[in-house]
mmCIF file of C-alpha atoms and ligand atoms in Angstrom:
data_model
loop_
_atom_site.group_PDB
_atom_site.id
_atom_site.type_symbol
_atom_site.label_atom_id
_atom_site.label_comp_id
_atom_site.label_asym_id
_atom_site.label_seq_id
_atom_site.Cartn_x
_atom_site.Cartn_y
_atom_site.Cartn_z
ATOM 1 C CA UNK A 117 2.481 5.345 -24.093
ATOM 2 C CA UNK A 118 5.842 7.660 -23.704
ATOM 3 C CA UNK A 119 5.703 10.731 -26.013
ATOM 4 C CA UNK A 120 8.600 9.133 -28.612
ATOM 5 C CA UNK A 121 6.537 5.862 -29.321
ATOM 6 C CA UNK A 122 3.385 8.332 -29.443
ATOM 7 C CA UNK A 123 4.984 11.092 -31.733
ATOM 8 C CA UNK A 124 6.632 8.133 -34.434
ATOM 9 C CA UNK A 125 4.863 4.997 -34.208
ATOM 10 C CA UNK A 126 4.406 1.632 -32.005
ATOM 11 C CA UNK A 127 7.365 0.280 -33.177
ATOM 12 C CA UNK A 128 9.778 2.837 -31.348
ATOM 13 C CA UNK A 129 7.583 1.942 -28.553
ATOM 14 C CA UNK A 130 9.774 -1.685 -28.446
ATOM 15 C CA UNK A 131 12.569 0.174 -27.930
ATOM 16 C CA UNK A 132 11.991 3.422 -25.486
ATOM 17 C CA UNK A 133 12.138 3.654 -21.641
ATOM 18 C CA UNK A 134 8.861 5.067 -20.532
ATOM 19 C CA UNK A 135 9.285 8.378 -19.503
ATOM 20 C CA UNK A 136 5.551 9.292 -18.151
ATOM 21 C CA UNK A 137 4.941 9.137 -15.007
ATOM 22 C CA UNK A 138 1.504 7.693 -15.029
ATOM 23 C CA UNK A 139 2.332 4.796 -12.393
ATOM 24 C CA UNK A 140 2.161 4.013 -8.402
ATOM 25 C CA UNK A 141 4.898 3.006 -7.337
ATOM 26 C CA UNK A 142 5.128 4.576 -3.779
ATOM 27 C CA UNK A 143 3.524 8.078 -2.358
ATOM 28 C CA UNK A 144 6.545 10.031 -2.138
ATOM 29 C CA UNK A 145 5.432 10.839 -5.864
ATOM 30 C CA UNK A 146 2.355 12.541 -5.037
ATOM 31 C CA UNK A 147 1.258 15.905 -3.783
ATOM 32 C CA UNK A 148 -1.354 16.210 -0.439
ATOM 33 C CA UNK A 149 -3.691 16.889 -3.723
ATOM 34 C CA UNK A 150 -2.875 13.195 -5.291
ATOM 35 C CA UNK A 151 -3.572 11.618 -2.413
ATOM 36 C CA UNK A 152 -6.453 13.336 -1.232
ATOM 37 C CA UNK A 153 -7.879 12.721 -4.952
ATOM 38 C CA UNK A 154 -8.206 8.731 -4.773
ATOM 39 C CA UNK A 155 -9.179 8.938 -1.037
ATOM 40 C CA UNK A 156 -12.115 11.793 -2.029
ATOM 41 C CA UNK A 157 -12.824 9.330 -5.017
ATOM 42 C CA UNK A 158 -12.938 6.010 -3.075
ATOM 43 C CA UNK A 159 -15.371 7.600 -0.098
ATOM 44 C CA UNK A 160 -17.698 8.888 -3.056
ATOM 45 C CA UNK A 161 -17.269 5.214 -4.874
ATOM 46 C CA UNK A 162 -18.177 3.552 -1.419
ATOM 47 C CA UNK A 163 -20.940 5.692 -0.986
ATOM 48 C CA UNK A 164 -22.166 4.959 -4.467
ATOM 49 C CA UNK A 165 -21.493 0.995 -3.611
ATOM 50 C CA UNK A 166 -24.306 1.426 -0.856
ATOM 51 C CA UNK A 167 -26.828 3.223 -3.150
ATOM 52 C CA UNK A 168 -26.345 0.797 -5.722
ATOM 53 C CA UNK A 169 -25.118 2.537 -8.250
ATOM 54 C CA UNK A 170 -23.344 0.174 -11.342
ATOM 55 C CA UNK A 171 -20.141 1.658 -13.037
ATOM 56 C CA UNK A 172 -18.862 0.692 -16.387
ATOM 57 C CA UNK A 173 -15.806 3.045 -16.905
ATOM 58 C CA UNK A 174 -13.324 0.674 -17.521
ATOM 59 C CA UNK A 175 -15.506 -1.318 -19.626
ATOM 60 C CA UNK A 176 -13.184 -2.942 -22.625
ATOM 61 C CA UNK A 177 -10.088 -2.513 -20.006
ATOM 62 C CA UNK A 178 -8.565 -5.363 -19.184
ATOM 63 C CA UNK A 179 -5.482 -5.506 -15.994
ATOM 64 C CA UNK A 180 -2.762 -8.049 -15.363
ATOM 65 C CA UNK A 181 -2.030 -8.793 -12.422
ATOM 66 C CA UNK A 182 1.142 -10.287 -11.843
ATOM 67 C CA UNK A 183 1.788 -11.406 -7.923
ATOM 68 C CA UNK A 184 5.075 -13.323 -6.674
ATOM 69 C CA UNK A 185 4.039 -12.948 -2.912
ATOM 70 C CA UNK A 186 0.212 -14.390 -1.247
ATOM 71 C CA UNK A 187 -2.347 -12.417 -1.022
ATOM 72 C CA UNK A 188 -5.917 -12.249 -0.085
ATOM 73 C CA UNK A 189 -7.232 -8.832 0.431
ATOM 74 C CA UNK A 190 -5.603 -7.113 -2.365
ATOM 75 C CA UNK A 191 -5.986 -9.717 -4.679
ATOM 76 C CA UNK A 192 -9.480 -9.956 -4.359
ATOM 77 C CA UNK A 193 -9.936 -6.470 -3.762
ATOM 78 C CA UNK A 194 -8.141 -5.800 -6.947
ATOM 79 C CA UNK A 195 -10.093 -8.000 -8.828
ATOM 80 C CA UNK A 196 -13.812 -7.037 -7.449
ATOM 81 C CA UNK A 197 -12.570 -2.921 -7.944
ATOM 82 C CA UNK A 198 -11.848 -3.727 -11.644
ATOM 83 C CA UNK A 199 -15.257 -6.098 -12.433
ATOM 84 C CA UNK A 200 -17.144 -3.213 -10.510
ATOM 85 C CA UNK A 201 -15.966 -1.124 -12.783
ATOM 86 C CA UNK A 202 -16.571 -2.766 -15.871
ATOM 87 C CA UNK A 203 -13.102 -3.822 -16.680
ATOM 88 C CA UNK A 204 -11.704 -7.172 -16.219
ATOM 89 C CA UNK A 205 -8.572 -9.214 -15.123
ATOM 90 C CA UNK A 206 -6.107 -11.465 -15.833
ATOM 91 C CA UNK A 207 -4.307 -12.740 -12.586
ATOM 92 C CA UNK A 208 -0.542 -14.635 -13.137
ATOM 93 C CA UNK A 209 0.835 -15.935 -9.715
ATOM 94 C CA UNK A 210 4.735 -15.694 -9.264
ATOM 95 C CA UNK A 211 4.781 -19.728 -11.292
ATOM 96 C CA UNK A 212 3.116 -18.602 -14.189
ATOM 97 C CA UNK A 213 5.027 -15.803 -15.883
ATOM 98 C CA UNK A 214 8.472 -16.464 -17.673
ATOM 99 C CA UNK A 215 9.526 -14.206 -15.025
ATOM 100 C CA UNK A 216 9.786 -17.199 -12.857
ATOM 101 C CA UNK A 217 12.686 -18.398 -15.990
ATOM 102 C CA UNK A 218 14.168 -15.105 -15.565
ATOM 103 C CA UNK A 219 12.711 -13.515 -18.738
ATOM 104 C CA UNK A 220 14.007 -9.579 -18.494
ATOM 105 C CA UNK A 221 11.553 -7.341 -16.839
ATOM 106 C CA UNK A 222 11.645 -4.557 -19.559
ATOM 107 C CA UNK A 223 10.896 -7.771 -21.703
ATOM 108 C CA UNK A 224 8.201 -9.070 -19.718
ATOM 109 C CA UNK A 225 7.052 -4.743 -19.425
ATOM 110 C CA UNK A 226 6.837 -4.309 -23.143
ATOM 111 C CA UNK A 227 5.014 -7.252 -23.990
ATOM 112 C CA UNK A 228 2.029 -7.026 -21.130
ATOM 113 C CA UNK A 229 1.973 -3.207 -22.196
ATOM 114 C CA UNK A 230 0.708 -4.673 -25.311
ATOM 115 C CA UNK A 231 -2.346 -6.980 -24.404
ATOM 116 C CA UNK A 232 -3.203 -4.776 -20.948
ATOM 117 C CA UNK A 233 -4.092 -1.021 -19.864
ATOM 118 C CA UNK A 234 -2.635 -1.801 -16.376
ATOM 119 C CA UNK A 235 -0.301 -4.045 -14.472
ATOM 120 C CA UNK A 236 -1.001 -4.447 -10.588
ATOM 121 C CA UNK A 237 2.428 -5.644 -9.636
ATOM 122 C CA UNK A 238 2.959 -7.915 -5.873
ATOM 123 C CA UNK A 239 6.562 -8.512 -5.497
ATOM 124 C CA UNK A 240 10.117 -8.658 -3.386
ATOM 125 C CA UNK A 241 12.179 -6.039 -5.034
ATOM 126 C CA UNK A 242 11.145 -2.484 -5.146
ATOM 127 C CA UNK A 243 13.369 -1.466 -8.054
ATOM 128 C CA UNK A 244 10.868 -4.871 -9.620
ATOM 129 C CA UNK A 245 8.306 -2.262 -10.339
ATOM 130 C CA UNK A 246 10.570 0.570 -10.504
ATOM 131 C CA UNK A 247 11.856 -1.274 -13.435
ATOM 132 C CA UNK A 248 8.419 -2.294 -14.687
ATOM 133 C CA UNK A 249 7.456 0.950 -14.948
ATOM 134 C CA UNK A 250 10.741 2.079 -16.389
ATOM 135 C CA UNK A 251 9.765 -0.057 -19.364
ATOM 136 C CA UNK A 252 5.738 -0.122 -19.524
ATOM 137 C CA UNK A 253 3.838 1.500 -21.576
ATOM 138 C CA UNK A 254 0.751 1.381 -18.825
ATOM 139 C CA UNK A 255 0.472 2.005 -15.819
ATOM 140 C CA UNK A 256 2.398 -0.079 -13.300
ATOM 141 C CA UNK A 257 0.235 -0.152 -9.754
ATOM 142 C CA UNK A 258 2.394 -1.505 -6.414
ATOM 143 C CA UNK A 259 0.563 -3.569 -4.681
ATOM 144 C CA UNK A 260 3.421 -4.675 -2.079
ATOM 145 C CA UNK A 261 7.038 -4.416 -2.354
ATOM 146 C CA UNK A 262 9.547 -5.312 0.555
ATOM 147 C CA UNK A 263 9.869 -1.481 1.230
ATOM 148 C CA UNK A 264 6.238 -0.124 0.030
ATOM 149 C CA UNK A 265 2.757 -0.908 0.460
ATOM 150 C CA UNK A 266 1.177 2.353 -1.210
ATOM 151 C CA UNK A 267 -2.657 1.265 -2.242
ATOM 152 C CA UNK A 268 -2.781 -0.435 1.739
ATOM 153 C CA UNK A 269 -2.130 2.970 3.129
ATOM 154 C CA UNK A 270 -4.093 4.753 1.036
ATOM 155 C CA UNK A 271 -6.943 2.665 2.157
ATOM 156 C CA UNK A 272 -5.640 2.648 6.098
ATOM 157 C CA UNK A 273 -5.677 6.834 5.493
ATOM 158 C CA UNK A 274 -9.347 6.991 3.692
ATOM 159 C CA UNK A 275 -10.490 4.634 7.231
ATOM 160 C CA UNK A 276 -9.262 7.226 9.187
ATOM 161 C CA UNK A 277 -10.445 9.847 7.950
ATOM 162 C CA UNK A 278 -13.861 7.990 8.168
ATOM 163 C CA UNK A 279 -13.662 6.936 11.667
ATOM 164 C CA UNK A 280 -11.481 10.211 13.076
ATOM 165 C CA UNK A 281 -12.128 13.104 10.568
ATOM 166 C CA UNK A 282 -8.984 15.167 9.136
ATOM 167 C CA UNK A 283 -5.862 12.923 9.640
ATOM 168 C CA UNK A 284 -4.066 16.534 9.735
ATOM 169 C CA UNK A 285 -4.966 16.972 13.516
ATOM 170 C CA UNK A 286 -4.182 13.454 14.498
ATOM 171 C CA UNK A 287 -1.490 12.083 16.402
ATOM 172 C CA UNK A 288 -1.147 8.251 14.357
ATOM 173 C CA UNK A 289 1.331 5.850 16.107
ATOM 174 C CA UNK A 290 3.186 2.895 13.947
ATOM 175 C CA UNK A 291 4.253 0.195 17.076
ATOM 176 C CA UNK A 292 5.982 -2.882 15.826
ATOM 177 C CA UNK A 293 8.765 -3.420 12.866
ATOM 178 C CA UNK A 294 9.788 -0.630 10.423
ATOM 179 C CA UNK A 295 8.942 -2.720 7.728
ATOM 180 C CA UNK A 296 7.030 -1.811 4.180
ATOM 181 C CA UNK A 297 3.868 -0.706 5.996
ATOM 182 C CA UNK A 298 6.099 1.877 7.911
ATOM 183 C CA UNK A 299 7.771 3.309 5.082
ATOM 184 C CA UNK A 300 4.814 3.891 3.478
ATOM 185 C CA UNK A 301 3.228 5.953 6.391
ATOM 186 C CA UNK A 302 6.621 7.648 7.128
ATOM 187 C CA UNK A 303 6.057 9.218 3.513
ATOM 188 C CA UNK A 304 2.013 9.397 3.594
ATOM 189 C CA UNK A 305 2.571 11.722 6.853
ATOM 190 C CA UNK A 306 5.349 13.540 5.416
ATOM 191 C CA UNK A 307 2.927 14.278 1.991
ATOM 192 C CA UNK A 308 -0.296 14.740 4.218
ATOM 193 C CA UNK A 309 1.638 16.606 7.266
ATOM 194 C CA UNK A 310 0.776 14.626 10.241
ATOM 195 C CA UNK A 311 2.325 13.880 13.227
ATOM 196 C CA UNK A 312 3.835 10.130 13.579
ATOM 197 C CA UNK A 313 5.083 9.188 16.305
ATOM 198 C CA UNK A 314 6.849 5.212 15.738
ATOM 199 C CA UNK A 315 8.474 2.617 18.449
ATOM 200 C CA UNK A 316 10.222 -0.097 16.529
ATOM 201 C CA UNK A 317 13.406 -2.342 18.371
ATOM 202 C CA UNK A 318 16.370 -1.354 17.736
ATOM 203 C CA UNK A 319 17.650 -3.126 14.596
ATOM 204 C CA UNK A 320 13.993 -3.149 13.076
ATOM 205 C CA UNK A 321 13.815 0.617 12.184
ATOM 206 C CA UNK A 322 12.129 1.863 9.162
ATOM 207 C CA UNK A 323 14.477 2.351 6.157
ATOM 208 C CA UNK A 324 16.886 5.141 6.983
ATOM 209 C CA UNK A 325 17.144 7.334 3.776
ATOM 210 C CA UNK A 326 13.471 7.278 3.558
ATOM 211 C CA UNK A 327 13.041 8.467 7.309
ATOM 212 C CA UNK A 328 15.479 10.906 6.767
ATOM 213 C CA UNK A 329 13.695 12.671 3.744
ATOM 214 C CA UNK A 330 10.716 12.858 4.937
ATOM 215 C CA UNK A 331 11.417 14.187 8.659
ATOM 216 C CA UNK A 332 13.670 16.756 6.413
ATOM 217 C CA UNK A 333 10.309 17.812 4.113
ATOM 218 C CA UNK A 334 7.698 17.558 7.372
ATOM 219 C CA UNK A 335 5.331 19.717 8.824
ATOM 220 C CA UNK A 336 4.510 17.846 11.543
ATOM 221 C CA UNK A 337 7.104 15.724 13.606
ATOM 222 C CA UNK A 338 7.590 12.151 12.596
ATOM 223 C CA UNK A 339 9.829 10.590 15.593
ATOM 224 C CA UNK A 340 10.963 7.126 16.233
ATOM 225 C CA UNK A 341 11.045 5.748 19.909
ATOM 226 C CA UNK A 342 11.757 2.493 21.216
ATOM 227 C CA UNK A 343 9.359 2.701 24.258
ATOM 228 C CA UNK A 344 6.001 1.494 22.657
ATOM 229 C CA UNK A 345 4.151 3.491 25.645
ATOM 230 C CA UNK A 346 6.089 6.578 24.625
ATOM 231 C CA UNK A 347 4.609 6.510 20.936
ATOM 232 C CA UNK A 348 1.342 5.963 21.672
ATOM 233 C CA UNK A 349 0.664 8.559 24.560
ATOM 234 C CA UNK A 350 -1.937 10.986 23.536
ATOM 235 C CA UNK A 351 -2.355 8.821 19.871
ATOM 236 C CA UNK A 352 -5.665 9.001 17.933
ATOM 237 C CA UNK A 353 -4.546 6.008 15.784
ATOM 238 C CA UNK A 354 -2.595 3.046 16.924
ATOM 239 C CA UNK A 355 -1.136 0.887 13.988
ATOM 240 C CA UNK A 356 0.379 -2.274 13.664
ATOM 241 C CA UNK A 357 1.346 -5.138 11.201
ATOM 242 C CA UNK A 358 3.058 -8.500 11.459
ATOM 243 C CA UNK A 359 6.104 -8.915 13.092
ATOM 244 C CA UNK A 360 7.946 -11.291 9.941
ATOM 245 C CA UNK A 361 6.586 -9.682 6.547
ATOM 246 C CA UNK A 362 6.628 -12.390 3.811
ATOM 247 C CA UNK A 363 9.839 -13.575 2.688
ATOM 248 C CA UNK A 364 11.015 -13.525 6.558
ATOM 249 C CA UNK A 365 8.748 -16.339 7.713
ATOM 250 C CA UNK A 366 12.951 -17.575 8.483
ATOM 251 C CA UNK A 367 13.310 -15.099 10.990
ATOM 252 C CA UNK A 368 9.836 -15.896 12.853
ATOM 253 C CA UNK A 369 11.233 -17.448 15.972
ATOM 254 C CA UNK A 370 14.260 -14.677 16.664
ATOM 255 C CA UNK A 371 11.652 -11.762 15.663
ATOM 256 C CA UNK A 372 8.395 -12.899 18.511
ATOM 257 C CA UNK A 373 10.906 -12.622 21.032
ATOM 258 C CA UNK A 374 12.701 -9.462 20.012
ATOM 259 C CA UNK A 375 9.024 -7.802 18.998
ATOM 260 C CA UNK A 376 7.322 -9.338 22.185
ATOM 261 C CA UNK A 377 7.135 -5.575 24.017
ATOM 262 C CA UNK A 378 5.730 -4.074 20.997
ATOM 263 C CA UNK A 379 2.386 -6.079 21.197
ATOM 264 C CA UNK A 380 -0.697 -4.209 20.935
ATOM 265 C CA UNK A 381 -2.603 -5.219 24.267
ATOM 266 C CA UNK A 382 -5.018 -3.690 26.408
ATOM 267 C CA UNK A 383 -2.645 -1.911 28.304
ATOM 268 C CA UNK A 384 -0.761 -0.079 25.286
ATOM 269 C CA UNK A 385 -3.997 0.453 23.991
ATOM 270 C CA UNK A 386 -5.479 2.610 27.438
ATOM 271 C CA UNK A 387 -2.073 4.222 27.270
ATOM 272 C CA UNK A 388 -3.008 5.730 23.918
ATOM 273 C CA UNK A 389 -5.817 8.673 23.885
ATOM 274 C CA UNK A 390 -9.137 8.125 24.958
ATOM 275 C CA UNK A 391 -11.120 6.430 21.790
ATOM 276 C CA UNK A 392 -7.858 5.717 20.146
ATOM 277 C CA UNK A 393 -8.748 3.651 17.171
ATOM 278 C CA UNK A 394 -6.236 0.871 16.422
ATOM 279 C CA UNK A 395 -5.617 -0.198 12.801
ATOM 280 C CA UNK A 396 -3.988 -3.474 11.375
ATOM 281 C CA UNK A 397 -3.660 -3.944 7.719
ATOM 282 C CA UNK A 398 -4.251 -7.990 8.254
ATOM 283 C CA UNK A 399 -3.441 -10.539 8.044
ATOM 284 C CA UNK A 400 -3.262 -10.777 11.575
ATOM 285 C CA UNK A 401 -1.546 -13.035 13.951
ATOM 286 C CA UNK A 402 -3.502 -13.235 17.242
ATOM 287 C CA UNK A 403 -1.411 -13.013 20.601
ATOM 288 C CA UNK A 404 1.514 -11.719 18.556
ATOM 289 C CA UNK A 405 1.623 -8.432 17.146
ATOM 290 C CA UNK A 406 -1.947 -7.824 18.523
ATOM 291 C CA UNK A 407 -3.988 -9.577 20.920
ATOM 292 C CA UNK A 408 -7.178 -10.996 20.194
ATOM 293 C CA UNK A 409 -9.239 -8.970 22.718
ATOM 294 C CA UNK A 410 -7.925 -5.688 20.722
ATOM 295 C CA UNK A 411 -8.442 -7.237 17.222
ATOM 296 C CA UNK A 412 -12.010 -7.887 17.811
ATOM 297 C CA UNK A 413 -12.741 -4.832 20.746
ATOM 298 C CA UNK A 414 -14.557 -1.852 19.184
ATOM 299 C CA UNK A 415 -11.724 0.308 18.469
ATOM 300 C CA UNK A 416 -10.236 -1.914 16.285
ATOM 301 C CA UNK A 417 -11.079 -0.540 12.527
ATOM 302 C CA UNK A 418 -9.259 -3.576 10.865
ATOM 303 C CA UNK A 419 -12.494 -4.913 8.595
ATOM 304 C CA UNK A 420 -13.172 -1.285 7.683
ATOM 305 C CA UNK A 421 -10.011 -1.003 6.351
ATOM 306 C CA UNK A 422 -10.240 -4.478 4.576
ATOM 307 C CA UNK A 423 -13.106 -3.417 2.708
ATOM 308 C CA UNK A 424 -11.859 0.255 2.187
ATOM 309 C CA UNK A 425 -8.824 -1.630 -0.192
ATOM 310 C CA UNK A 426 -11.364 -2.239 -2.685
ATOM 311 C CA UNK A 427 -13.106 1.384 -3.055
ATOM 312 C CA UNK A 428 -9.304 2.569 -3.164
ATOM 313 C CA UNK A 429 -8.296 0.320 -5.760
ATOM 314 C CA UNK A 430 -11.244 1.387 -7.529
ATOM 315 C CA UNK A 431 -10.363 4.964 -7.340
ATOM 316 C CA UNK A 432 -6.592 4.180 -8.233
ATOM 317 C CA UNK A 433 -7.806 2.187 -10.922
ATOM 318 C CA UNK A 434 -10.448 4.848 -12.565
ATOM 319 C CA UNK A 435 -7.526 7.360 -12.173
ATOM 320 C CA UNK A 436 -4.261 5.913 -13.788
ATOM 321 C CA UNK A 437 -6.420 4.066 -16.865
ATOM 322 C CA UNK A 438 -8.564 6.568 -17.882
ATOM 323 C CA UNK A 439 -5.867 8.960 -17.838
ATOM 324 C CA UNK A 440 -4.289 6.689 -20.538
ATOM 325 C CA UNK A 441 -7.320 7.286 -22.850
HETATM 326 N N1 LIG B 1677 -3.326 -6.164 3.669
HETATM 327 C C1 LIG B 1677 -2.950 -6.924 2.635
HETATM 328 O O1 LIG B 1677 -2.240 -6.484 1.746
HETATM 329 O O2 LIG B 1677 -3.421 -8.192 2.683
HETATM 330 P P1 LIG B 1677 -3.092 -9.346 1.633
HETATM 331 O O3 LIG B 1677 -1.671 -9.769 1.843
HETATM 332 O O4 LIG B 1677 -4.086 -10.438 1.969
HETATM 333 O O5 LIG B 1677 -3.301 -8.799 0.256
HETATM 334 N N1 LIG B 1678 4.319 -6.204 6.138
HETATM 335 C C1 LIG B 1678 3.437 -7.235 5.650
HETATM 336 C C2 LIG B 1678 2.216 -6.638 5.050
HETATM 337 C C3 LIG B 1678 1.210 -7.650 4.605
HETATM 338 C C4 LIG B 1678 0.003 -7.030 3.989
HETATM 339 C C5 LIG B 1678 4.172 -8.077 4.623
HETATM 340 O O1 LIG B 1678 4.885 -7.521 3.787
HETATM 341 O O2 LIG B 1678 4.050 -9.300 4.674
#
């Protein structure tokens, strides 16, 4: 709740822009010590998961998840993070909201506030949950914009870290379009001061301002090439996504034959370092943006990171609604 609706009642609240800061709306908002706490939490809350140890934290917590885009690993990721935990979930696709009759987001923020202690928000516009959180009293959670996928990178950084040990001393390549997924790991390395090394065709780069920032704040070089070989040589980590995001499913045809160069094969993948483990955030389209024989070879970490989503969500989950109270 922001301090004004706290400090003279809930029905300020109706009319006061949220001014605490208790959302996720993309990493740049985080310290190395943020990030590292939901990764530290999620690898102790998998471990746990094997033991068989039952959480009820969020028990009486209900989320609403509100998704205008597909989805199958974060929605259900989501969804089993917050029963795991006790809580539960109301899911409302992109046809079920009034959103969908153009009710005002700060409308549509203030009134969820009131019946949920967290929205987990799947959408086009960035400045959708920007605005969302501008307005809600709870915390707002991206879980995909057109320019951020925070919680999937969170989850690709935890895998990692499992698989390669401190993502400090690695050398992580990003080979296809400079789309969400790349933003988001231009600012994670940035934040977590790695080196990140990404090939993209021209006219596919990541988003400019955002590159710009964080090469300006990093420790470690974050360089964009257009030779694919170039980017991966010496890389512990070779990562790649699809080559039309949703909402570009239009510009499939034009895109396979710009992105055809960029395809994670066999051969990219024995340019890389030796043991180089290859990452894809799925869903995956085979003999595209990654070959079969990679997707399903042993250095592919892609189910790993699948199932990390849901220990991360639980962390991210634990975190932003128990700090409400
Ligand atoms: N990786 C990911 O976000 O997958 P979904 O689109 O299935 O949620
Ligand atoms: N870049 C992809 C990620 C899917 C998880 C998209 O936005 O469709």
């Amino acid at each position: 709740m922001c301090s004004a609706a706290k400090s003279v009642g809930s029905l300020v609240q109706v009319f006061c822009v949220n001014d605490m800061a208790n959302h996720l709306l993309r990493l740049w908002d985080f310290d190395r010590q943020q990030l590292y706490s939901y990764i530290n939490r999620a690898l102790e809350l998998k471990r746990e998961a094997r033991q068989g140890v039952r959480h009820h934290q969020l028990a009486g917590k209900v989320i609403g998840m509100i998704f205008e885009k597909p989805s199958t690993r974060t929605r259900v990721s989501f969804e089993s993070a917050m029963y795991g935990l006790g809580g539960q979930v109301i899911y409302l696709s992109g046809r079920d909201t009034q959103l969908a009759r153009n009710e005002p987001l700060k409308d549509m923020a203030r009134v969820m506030s009131r019946y949920v202690h967290a929205m987990v928000v799947r959408t086009f516009g960035q400045e959708v949950v920007e605005e969302l959180g501008r307005y809600s009293s709870v915390p707002v959670i991206n879980a995909l914009t057109d320019l951020f996928h925070p919680c999937q990178v969170l989850s690709d950084i935890m895998t990692v870290e499992e698989v390669k040990g401190d993502i400090g001393r690695l050398k992580i390549a990003w080979v296809g379009d400079g789309n969400n997924m790349a933003n988001t790991w231009i600012q994670a390395a940035c934040r977590l001061g790695f080196e990140l090394r990404l090939a993209c065709p021209e006219g596919y780069d990541p988003q400019g301002e955002i590159m710009a920032a964080a090469v300006q704040e990093a420790q470690k070089p974050i360089t964009l090439f257009r030779d694919p070989y170039e980017a991966v040589r010496g890389a512990d980590v070779i990562n790649c996504d699809v080559w039309a995001s949703m909402g570009q499913e239009h510009e499939q045809v034009e895109r396979v034959a710009q992105f055809q160069p960029y395809q994670v094969n066999s051969a990219l993948l024995a340019a890389a370092g030796p043991g180089a483990a290859v990452l894809h955030c799925l869903p995956a389209h085979r003999g595209e943006e990654i070959t079969d024989e990679v997707l399903e070879g042993p250095q592919c970490c892609a189910f790993d990171e699948a199932e990390n989503k849901m220990h991360i969500h639980k962390a991210i989950l634990e975190k932003h609604i128990l700090a409400e109270g």
